[in-house]
């Protein structure tokens, strides 16, 4: 059965079983209406901590809180019927200890209804991933460019070039061995992403990685042209909704100023119309 013909949301094990098959489709979502639009087309939807930059105007993901992830997770949950929902663990909510990670992951699952959490880090997070998985929390890992570590990575650079490739491979293997059901590969050379995909037994989800990954993810506002503060090379814009929205707002402002909006069709008469419609 194709992913789009499925009537119930896949579980993390169904996603894991898609290794090497038809590529997994995913996008980020932060609101109910956007989740509704993507639900028929995506295998899973990520409530990414990119919400801080995309919707809240933060300059990085570091200021994102558990409360923000819960609020947006609940909104997205209400828009999904068929796609699985994953929620990002925000910076500072899981790094201190496996126990801290479990307490916050359990809260995300209980309060948002997500099927899994995503956290950033490879070898350094392997024990935490194993701890969570052993206690009923499915984990999607995220290696390569991990935006919560931009200050130790030195910015939003391509990761795993040259000698760093071995470390990246070790990170991907470590999260798979720890029990992650999938791993996001962000911003690494395409040949390395292919090598990781061949070497790890779980699906790789690429963003700025390679078409050879087991699936792809993009930030929805990037691919729709709604977030325009900057545009990474790996983003393909499938629409320019930001320009359309700006033109619509400009037209509205002009019409209000010249009193051509509201028109007669947008205002109410002092009589009840035939049929009682208002
Ligand atoms: O927060 C995010 O948007 C992500 C990406 C992998 C899309 O983590």
mmCIF file of C-alpha atoms and ligand atoms in Angstrom:
data_model
loop_
_atom_site.group_PDB
_atom_site.id
_atom_site.type_symbol
_atom_site.label_atom_id
_atom_site.label_comp_id
_atom_site.label_asym_id
_atom_site.label_seq_id
_atom_site.Cartn_x
_atom_site.Cartn_y
_atom_site.Cartn_z
ATOM 1 C CA UNK A 1 0.000 0.000 0.000
ATOM 2 C CA UNK A 2 1.397 3.410 -0.876
ATOM 3 C CA UNK A 3 2.009 5.908 1.922
ATOM 4 C CA UNK A 4 -0.630 8.269 0.538
ATOM 5 C CA UNK A 5 -3.303 5.524 0.367
ATOM 6 C CA UNK A 6 -2.874 4.703 4.081
ATOM 7 C CA UNK A 7 -5.774 5.736 6.340
ATOM 8 C CA UNK A 8 -4.114 5.706 9.762
ATOM 9 C CA UNK A 9 -0.928 7.455 10.799
ATOM 10 C CA UNK A 10 2.221 5.374 10.533
ATOM 11 C CA UNK A 11 4.050 4.464 13.752
ATOM 12 C CA UNK A 12 7.784 4.964 14.237
ATOM 13 C CA UNK A 13 8.329 1.268 13.408
ATOM 14 C CA UNK A 14 6.493 1.758 10.074
ATOM 15 C CA UNK A 15 8.830 4.655 9.296
ATOM 16 C CA UNK A 16 11.847 2.488 10.248
ATOM 17 C CA UNK A 17 10.571 -0.255 7.910
ATOM 18 C CA UNK A 18 10.667 2.174 4.971
ATOM 19 C CA UNK A 19 14.510 1.952 4.870
ATOM 20 C CA UNK A 20 15.591 1.660 1.245
ATOM 21 C CA UNK A 21 12.004 1.927 -0.056
ATOM 22 C CA UNK A 22 9.939 4.714 -1.602
ATOM 23 C CA UNK A 23 11.425 7.932 -0.160
ATOM 24 C CA UNK A 24 9.758 9.274 2.991
ATOM 25 C CA UNK A 25 8.143 12.696 2.599
ATOM 26 C CA UNK A 26 8.161 15.174 5.454
ATOM 27 C CA UNK A 27 7.848 18.880 6.189
ATOM 28 C CA UNK A 28 7.814 21.008 9.294
ATOM 29 C CA UNK A 29 4.513 22.439 10.543
ATOM 30 C CA UNK A 30 3.671 24.802 13.380
ATOM 31 C CA UNK A 31 -0.055 25.542 12.927
ATOM 32 C CA UNK A 32 -3.317 23.639 12.388
ATOM 33 C CA UNK A 33 -4.146 24.952 8.872
ATOM 34 C CA UNK A 34 -0.673 24.202 7.503
ATOM 35 C CA UNK A 35 -0.748 20.725 9.095
ATOM 36 C CA UNK A 36 -4.126 20.085 7.399
ATOM 37 C CA UNK A 37 -2.667 21.048 4.012
ATOM 38 C CA UNK A 38 0.305 18.710 4.264
ATOM 39 C CA UNK A 39 -1.405 15.789 6.061
ATOM 40 C CA UNK A 40 -2.491 13.922 2.883
ATOM 41 C CA UNK A 41 0.968 14.216 1.339
ATOM 42 C CA UNK A 42 3.457 13.606 4.150
ATOM 43 C CA UNK A 43 4.496 10.416 5.919
ATOM 44 C CA UNK A 44 5.458 12.412 8.985
ATOM 45 C CA UNK A 45 5.306 16.034 10.037
ATOM 46 C CA UNK A 46 7.916 17.610 12.297
ATOM 47 C CA UNK A 47 7.018 20.347 14.742
ATOM 48 C CA UNK A 48 10.529 21.750 14.436
ATOM 49 C CA UNK A 49 12.201 24.120 16.848
ATOM 50 C CA UNK A 50 12.749 26.191 13.692
ATOM 51 C CA UNK A 51 9.367 27.600 14.824
ATOM 52 C CA UNK A 52 11.383 30.063 16.910
ATOM 53 C CA UNK A 53 12.993 31.593 13.829
ATOM 54 C CA UNK A 54 10.165 31.089 11.367
ATOM 55 C CA UNK A 55 7.176 32.256 13.433
ATOM 56 C CA UNK A 56 8.600 34.053 16.455
ATOM 57 C CA UNK A 57 11.384 36.129 14.856
ATOM 58 C CA UNK A 58 14.197 34.662 16.998
ATOM 59 C CA UNK A 59 17.691 34.818 15.510
ATOM 60 C CA UNK A 60 18.420 31.140 16.337
ATOM 61 C CA UNK A 61 16.620 28.117 17.793
ATOM 62 C CA UNK A 62 18.333 28.523 21.168
ATOM 63 C CA UNK A 63 15.548 30.565 22.767
ATOM 64 C CA UNK A 64 12.806 28.055 21.979
ATOM 65 C CA UNK A 65 11.067 26.693 25.102
ATOM 66 C CA UNK A 66 9.132 23.553 26.038
ATOM 67 C CA UNK A 67 5.989 25.697 26.294
ATOM 68 C CA UNK A 68 6.413 26.868 22.675
ATOM 69 C CA UNK A 69 6.910 23.296 21.449
ATOM 70 C CA UNK A 70 3.843 22.106 23.384
ATOM 71 C CA UNK A 71 1.615 24.921 22.126
ATOM 72 C CA UNK A 72 2.635 24.422 18.476
ATOM 73 C CA UNK A 73 2.579 20.615 18.879
ATOM 74 C CA UNK A 74 -1.021 20.761 20.073
ATOM 75 C CA UNK A 75 -1.979 23.017 17.144
ATOM 76 C CA UNK A 76 -0.360 20.684 14.591
ATOM 77 C CA UNK A 77 -1.898 17.578 16.188
ATOM 78 C CA UNK A 78 -5.372 19.043 15.543
ATOM 79 C CA UNK A 79 -4.561 19.265 11.816
ATOM 80 C CA UNK A 80 -3.274 15.703 11.299
ATOM 81 C CA UNK A 81 -5.214 12.525 10.457
ATOM 82 C CA UNK A 82 -2.831 10.374 8.419
ATOM 83 C CA UNK A 83 0.695 11.658 8.954
ATOM 84 C CA UNK A 84 2.799 10.790 12.006
ATOM 85 C CA UNK A 85 3.801 13.709 14.229
ATOM 86 C CA UNK A 86 7.309 14.206 15.634
ATOM 87 C CA UNK A 87 8.108 17.078 18.009
ATOM 88 C CA UNK A 88 11.566 18.609 18.482
ATOM 89 C CA UNK A 89 13.067 18.697 21.963
ATOM 90 C CA UNK A 90 14.210 22.291 22.449
ATOM 91 C CA UNK A 91 17.727 23.335 23.473
ATOM 92 C CA UNK A 92 18.354 22.725 27.184
ATOM 93 C CA UNK A 93 15.508 20.229 27.612
ATOM 94 C CA UNK A 94 17.505 16.977 27.196
ATOM 95 C CA UNK A 95 21.293 17.495 27.268
ATOM 96 C CA UNK A 96 21.803 17.510 31.048
ATOM 97 C CA UNK A 97 20.944 13.861 31.751
ATOM 98 C CA UNK A 98 18.878 10.979 30.370
ATOM 99 C CA UNK A 99 16.476 11.557 33.276
ATOM 100 C CA UNK A 100 15.956 15.201 32.289
ATOM 101 C CA UNK A 101 15.435 14.073 28.676
ATOM 102 C CA UNK A 102 12.833 11.483 29.739
ATOM 103 C CA UNK A 103 10.875 13.935 31.891
ATOM 104 C CA UNK A 104 10.632 16.445 29.031
ATOM 105 C CA UNK A 105 10.055 13.866 26.267
ATOM 106 C CA UNK A 106 7.240 12.305 28.316
ATOM 107 C CA UNK A 107 5.689 15.760 28.732
ATOM 108 C CA UNK A 108 5.890 16.419 24.972
ATOM 109 C CA UNK A 109 4.252 13.070 24.208
ATOM 110 C CA UNK A 110 1.537 13.396 26.859
ATOM 111 C CA UNK A 111 0.643 17.022 26.152
ATOM 112 C CA UNK A 112 0.896 17.085 22.336
ATOM 113 C CA UNK A 113 -0.003 13.500 21.335
ATOM 114 C CA UNK A 114 3.160 13.173 19.235
ATOM 115 C CA UNK A 115 4.361 9.676 18.317
ATOM 116 C CA UNK A 116 8.048 10.509 18.689
ATOM 117 C CA UNK A 117 10.521 13.214 19.660
ATOM 118 C CA UNK A 118 13.571 14.448 17.766
ATOM 119 C CA UNK A 119 16.795 15.504 19.433
ATOM 120 C CA UNK A 120 20.116 16.747 18.095
ATOM 121 C CA UNK A 121 23.447 14.978 18.575
ATOM 122 C CA UNK A 122 25.295 11.770 17.717
ATOM 123 C CA UNK A 123 27.765 9.837 19.906
ATOM 124 C CA UNK A 124 27.258 12.324 22.774
ATOM 125 C CA UNK A 125 23.499 11.638 22.854
ATOM 126 C CA UNK A 126 23.599 7.845 22.314
ATOM 127 C CA UNK A 127 23.108 6.945 26.004
ATOM 128 C CA UNK A 128 20.189 9.373 26.254
ATOM 129 C CA UNK A 129 18.560 7.915 23.131
ATOM 130 C CA UNK A 130 18.921 4.355 24.520
ATOM 131 C CA UNK A 131 17.436 5.507 27.860
ATOM 132 C CA UNK A 132 14.420 7.089 26.146
ATOM 133 C CA UNK A 133 13.774 4.192 23.764
ATOM 134 C CA UNK A 134 13.952 1.657 26.625
ATOM 135 C CA UNK A 135 11.226 3.672 28.388
ATOM 136 C CA UNK A 136 8.771 3.936 25.495
ATOM 137 C CA UNK A 137 9.883 7.150 23.796
ATOM 138 C CA UNK A 138 10.584 6.693 20.069
ATOM 139 C CA UNK A 139 13.472 8.935 19.031
ATOM 140 C CA UNK A 140 14.372 10.485 15.709
ATOM 141 C CA UNK A 141 18.023 11.594 15.815
ATOM 142 C CA UNK A 142 19.569 14.584 14.021
ATOM 143 C CA UNK A 143 23.267 14.766 13.063
ATOM 144 C CA UNK A 144 25.459 16.896 10.801
ATOM 145 C CA UNK A 145 24.538 20.563 11.126
ATOM 146 C CA UNK A 146 22.708 20.677 14.441
ATOM 147 C CA UNK A 147 21.388 24.259 14.734
ATOM 148 C CA UNK A 148 21.200 24.132 18.544
ATOM 149 C CA UNK A 149 25.039 23.886 18.532
ATOM 150 C CA UNK A 150 25.828 26.740 16.126
ATOM 151 C CA UNK A 151 28.117 28.395 18.655
ATOM 152 C CA UNK A 152 30.307 25.302 18.994
ATOM 153 C CA UNK A 153 30.049 24.386 15.290
ATOM 154 C CA UNK A 154 31.049 27.919 14.261
ATOM 155 C CA UNK A 155 27.829 28.810 12.419
ATOM 156 C CA UNK A 156 25.615 27.166 9.843
ATOM 157 C CA UNK A 157 28.482 25.510 7.877
ATOM 158 C CA UNK A 158 28.468 22.295 5.863
ATOM 159 C CA UNK A 159 29.494 19.481 8.246
ATOM 160 C CA UNK A 160 31.544 16.312 7.708
ATOM 161 C CA UNK A 161 33.943 17.614 5.059
ATOM 162 C CA UNK A 162 37.375 15.911 4.855
ATOM 163 C CA UNK A 163 38.574 14.314 8.083
ATOM 164 C CA UNK A 164 35.289 15.190 9.826
ATOM 165 C CA UNK A 165 33.506 12.557 7.698
ATOM 166 C CA UNK A 166 34.554 9.737 10.042
ATOM 167 C CA UNK A 167 33.096 11.560 13.054
ATOM 168 C CA UNK A 168 29.846 12.080 11.187
ATOM 169 C CA UNK A 169 29.667 8.379 10.265
ATOM 170 C CA UNK A 170 30.367 7.461 13.897
ATOM 171 C CA UNK A 171 27.555 9.790 15.028
ATOM 172 C CA UNK A 172 25.050 8.219 12.638
ATOM 173 C CA UNK A 173 26.052 4.674 13.621
ATOM 174 C CA UNK A 174 25.868 5.535 17.332
ATOM 175 C CA UNK A 175 22.286 6.870 17.156
ATOM 176 C CA UNK A 176 21.160 3.855 15.108
ATOM 177 C CA UNK A 177 22.768 1.447 17.605
ATOM 178 C CA UNK A 178 21.148 3.359 20.467
ATOM 179 C CA UNK A 179 17.717 2.634 18.989
ATOM 180 C CA UNK A 180 16.722 5.773 17.047
ATOM 181 C CA UNK A 181 14.138 4.798 14.405
ATOM 182 C CA UNK A 182 15.394 7.377 11.851
ATOM 183 C CA UNK A 183 18.064 10.042 11.601
ATOM 184 C CA UNK A 184 17.983 13.498 10.040
ATOM 185 C CA UNK A 185 21.162 14.355 8.105
ATOM 186 C CA UNK A 186 21.511 18.122 7.805
ATOM 187 C CA UNK A 187 23.905 19.977 5.529
ATOM 188 C CA UNK A 188 26.626 17.497 4.632
ATOM 189 C CA UNK A 189 28.356 16.588 1.372
ATOM 190 C CA UNK A 190 26.079 14.478 -0.841
ATOM 191 C CA UNK A 191 28.621 11.636 -1.133
ATOM 192 C CA UNK A 192 28.876 11.419 2.654
ATOM 193 C CA UNK A 193 25.075 11.413 3.024
ATOM 194 C CA UNK A 194 24.969 8.488 0.556
ATOM 195 C CA UNK A 195 27.664 6.657 2.517
ATOM 196 C CA UNK A 196 25.764 7.140 5.795
ATOM 197 C CA UNK A 197 22.552 5.977 4.106
ATOM 198 C CA UNK A 198 24.299 2.781 2.960
ATOM 199 C CA UNK A 199 25.915 2.124 6.325
ATOM 200 C CA UNK A 200 23.120 2.696 8.850
ATOM 201 C CA UNK A 201 20.130 0.333 9.144
ATOM 202 C CA UNK A 202 17.589 3.123 9.808
ATOM 203 C CA UNK A 203 16.100 5.648 7.353
ATOM 204 C CA UNK A 204 18.133 8.795 6.740
ATOM 205 C CA UNK A 205 16.073 11.954 6.257
ATOM 206 C CA UNK A 206 18.008 14.538 4.258
ATOM 207 C CA UNK A 207 17.937 18.315 4.470
ATOM 208 C CA UNK A 208 20.813 19.738 2.464
ATOM 209 C CA UNK A 209 22.119 16.170 2.119
ATOM 210 C CA UNK A 210 21.411 13.950 -0.938
ATOM 211 C CA UNK A 211 18.578 12.642 -3.112
ATOM 212 C CA UNK A 212 19.927 9.199 -2.140
ATOM 213 C CA UNK A 213 18.654 9.587 1.434
ATOM 214 C CA UNK A 214 15.699 7.445 2.514
ATOM 215 C CA UNK A 215 13.547 10.582 2.798
ATOM 216 C CA UNK A 216 13.604 14.373 2.684
ATOM 217 C CA UNK A 217 12.452 17.172 4.944
ATOM 218 C CA UNK A 218 12.212 20.943 4.431
ATOM 219 C CA UNK A 219 11.011 23.826 6.555
ATOM 220 C CA UNK A 220 7.574 24.505 5.075
ATOM 221 C CA UNK A 221 7.853 28.299 5.203
ATOM 222 C CA UNK A 222 11.157 28.065 3.265
ATOM 223 C CA UNK A 223 9.742 25.933 0.442
ATOM 224 C CA UNK A 224 6.611 28.083 0.167
ATOM 225 C CA UNK A 225 8.629 31.309 0.027
ATOM 226 C CA UNK A 226 7.019 32.594 3.235
ATOM 227 C CA UNK A 227 10.262 32.840 5.226
ATOM 228 C CA UNK A 228 12.591 35.077 3.280
ATOM 229 C CA UNK A 229 15.072 36.396 5.895
ATOM 230 C CA UNK A 230 17.650 34.065 4.300
ATOM 231 C CA UNK A 231 17.590 31.154 1.880
ATOM 232 C CA UNK A 232 19.941 28.206 2.313
ATOM 233 C CA UNK A 233 21.256 26.641 -0.946
ATOM 234 C CA UNK A 234 19.392 23.411 -0.149
ATOM 235 C CA UNK A 235 15.975 25.078 -0.172
ATOM 236 C CA UNK A 236 13.952 24.805 -3.361
ATOM 237 C CA UNK A 237 11.146 27.366 -3.435
ATOM 238 C CA UNK A 238 8.022 25.665 -4.758
ATOM 239 C CA UNK A 239 5.981 28.863 -4.374
ATOM 240 C CA UNK A 240 6.421 32.573 -3.589
ATOM 241 C CA UNK A 241 3.607 33.003 -1.086
ATOM 242 C CA UNK A 242 5.474 35.796 0.714
ATOM 243 C CA UNK A 243 5.354 37.977 -2.425
ATOM 244 C CA UNK A 244 1.685 37.140 -2.994
ATOM 245 C CA UNK A 245 0.832 38.010 0.620
ATOM 246 C CA UNK A 246 2.720 41.306 0.410
ATOM 247 C CA UNK A 247 0.937 42.267 -2.830
ATOM 248 C CA UNK A 248 -2.446 41.408 -1.288
ATOM 249 C CA UNK A 249 -1.732 43.516 1.814
ATOM 250 C CA UNK A 250 -0.580 46.440 -0.366
ATOM 251 C CA UNK A 251 -3.794 46.245 -2.423
ATOM 252 C CA UNK A 252 -5.945 46.111 0.739
ATOM 253 C CA UNK A 253 -4.167 49.148 2.234
ATOM 254 C CA UNK A 254 -4.668 51.147 -0.981
ATOM 255 C CA UNK A 255 -8.375 50.193 -1.177
ATOM 256 C CA UNK A 256 -9.000 51.161 2.459
ATOM 257 C CA UNK A 257 -7.312 54.539 1.894
ATOM 258 C CA UNK A 258 -9.348 55.273 -1.240
ATOM 259 C CA UNK A 259 -12.578 53.901 0.417
ATOM 260 C CA UNK A 260 -13.144 51.266 -2.293
ATOM 261 C CA UNK A 261 -13.080 48.557 0.396
ATOM 262 C CA UNK A 262 -15.477 47.514 1.846
ATOM 263 C CA UNK A 263 -17.621 47.424 -1.298
ATOM 264 C CA UNK A 264 -21.434 47.160 -1.341
ATOM 265 C CA UNK A 265 -21.134 43.335 -1.349
ATOM 266 C CA UNK A 266 -19.227 43.399 1.962
ATOM 267 C CA UNK A 267 -21.662 45.508 3.999
ATOM 268 C CA UNK A 268 -25.091 44.750 5.504
ATOM 269 C CA UNK A 269 -28.490 46.200 4.661
ATOM 270 C CA UNK A 270 -30.956 47.141 7.390
ATOM 271 C CA UNK A 271 -33.462 44.476 6.204
ATOM 272 C CA UNK A 272 -33.482 40.668 6.592
ATOM 273 C CA UNK A 273 -32.704 39.179 3.135
ATOM 274 C CA UNK A 274 -35.023 36.532 1.573
ATOM 275 C CA UNK A 275 -34.234 33.115 3.111
ATOM 276 C CA UNK A 276 -32.904 34.755 6.270
ATOM 277 C CA UNK A 277 -29.212 34.673 5.179
ATOM 278 C CA UNK A 278 -26.984 37.194 7.000
HETATM 279 O O1 LIG B 1 13.584 22.425 13.398
HETATM 280 C C1 LIG B 1 13.618 22.045 12.220
HETATM 281 O O2 LIG B 1 12.945 22.626 11.360
HETATM 282 C C2 LIG B 1 14.478 20.898 11.896
HETATM 283 C C3 LIG B 1 14.750 20.512 10.482
HETATM 284 C C4 LIG B 1 15.385 19.194 10.358
HETATM 285 C C5 LIG B 1 13.787 20.713 9.439
HETATM 286 O O3 LIG B 1 14.972 20.297 12.779
#
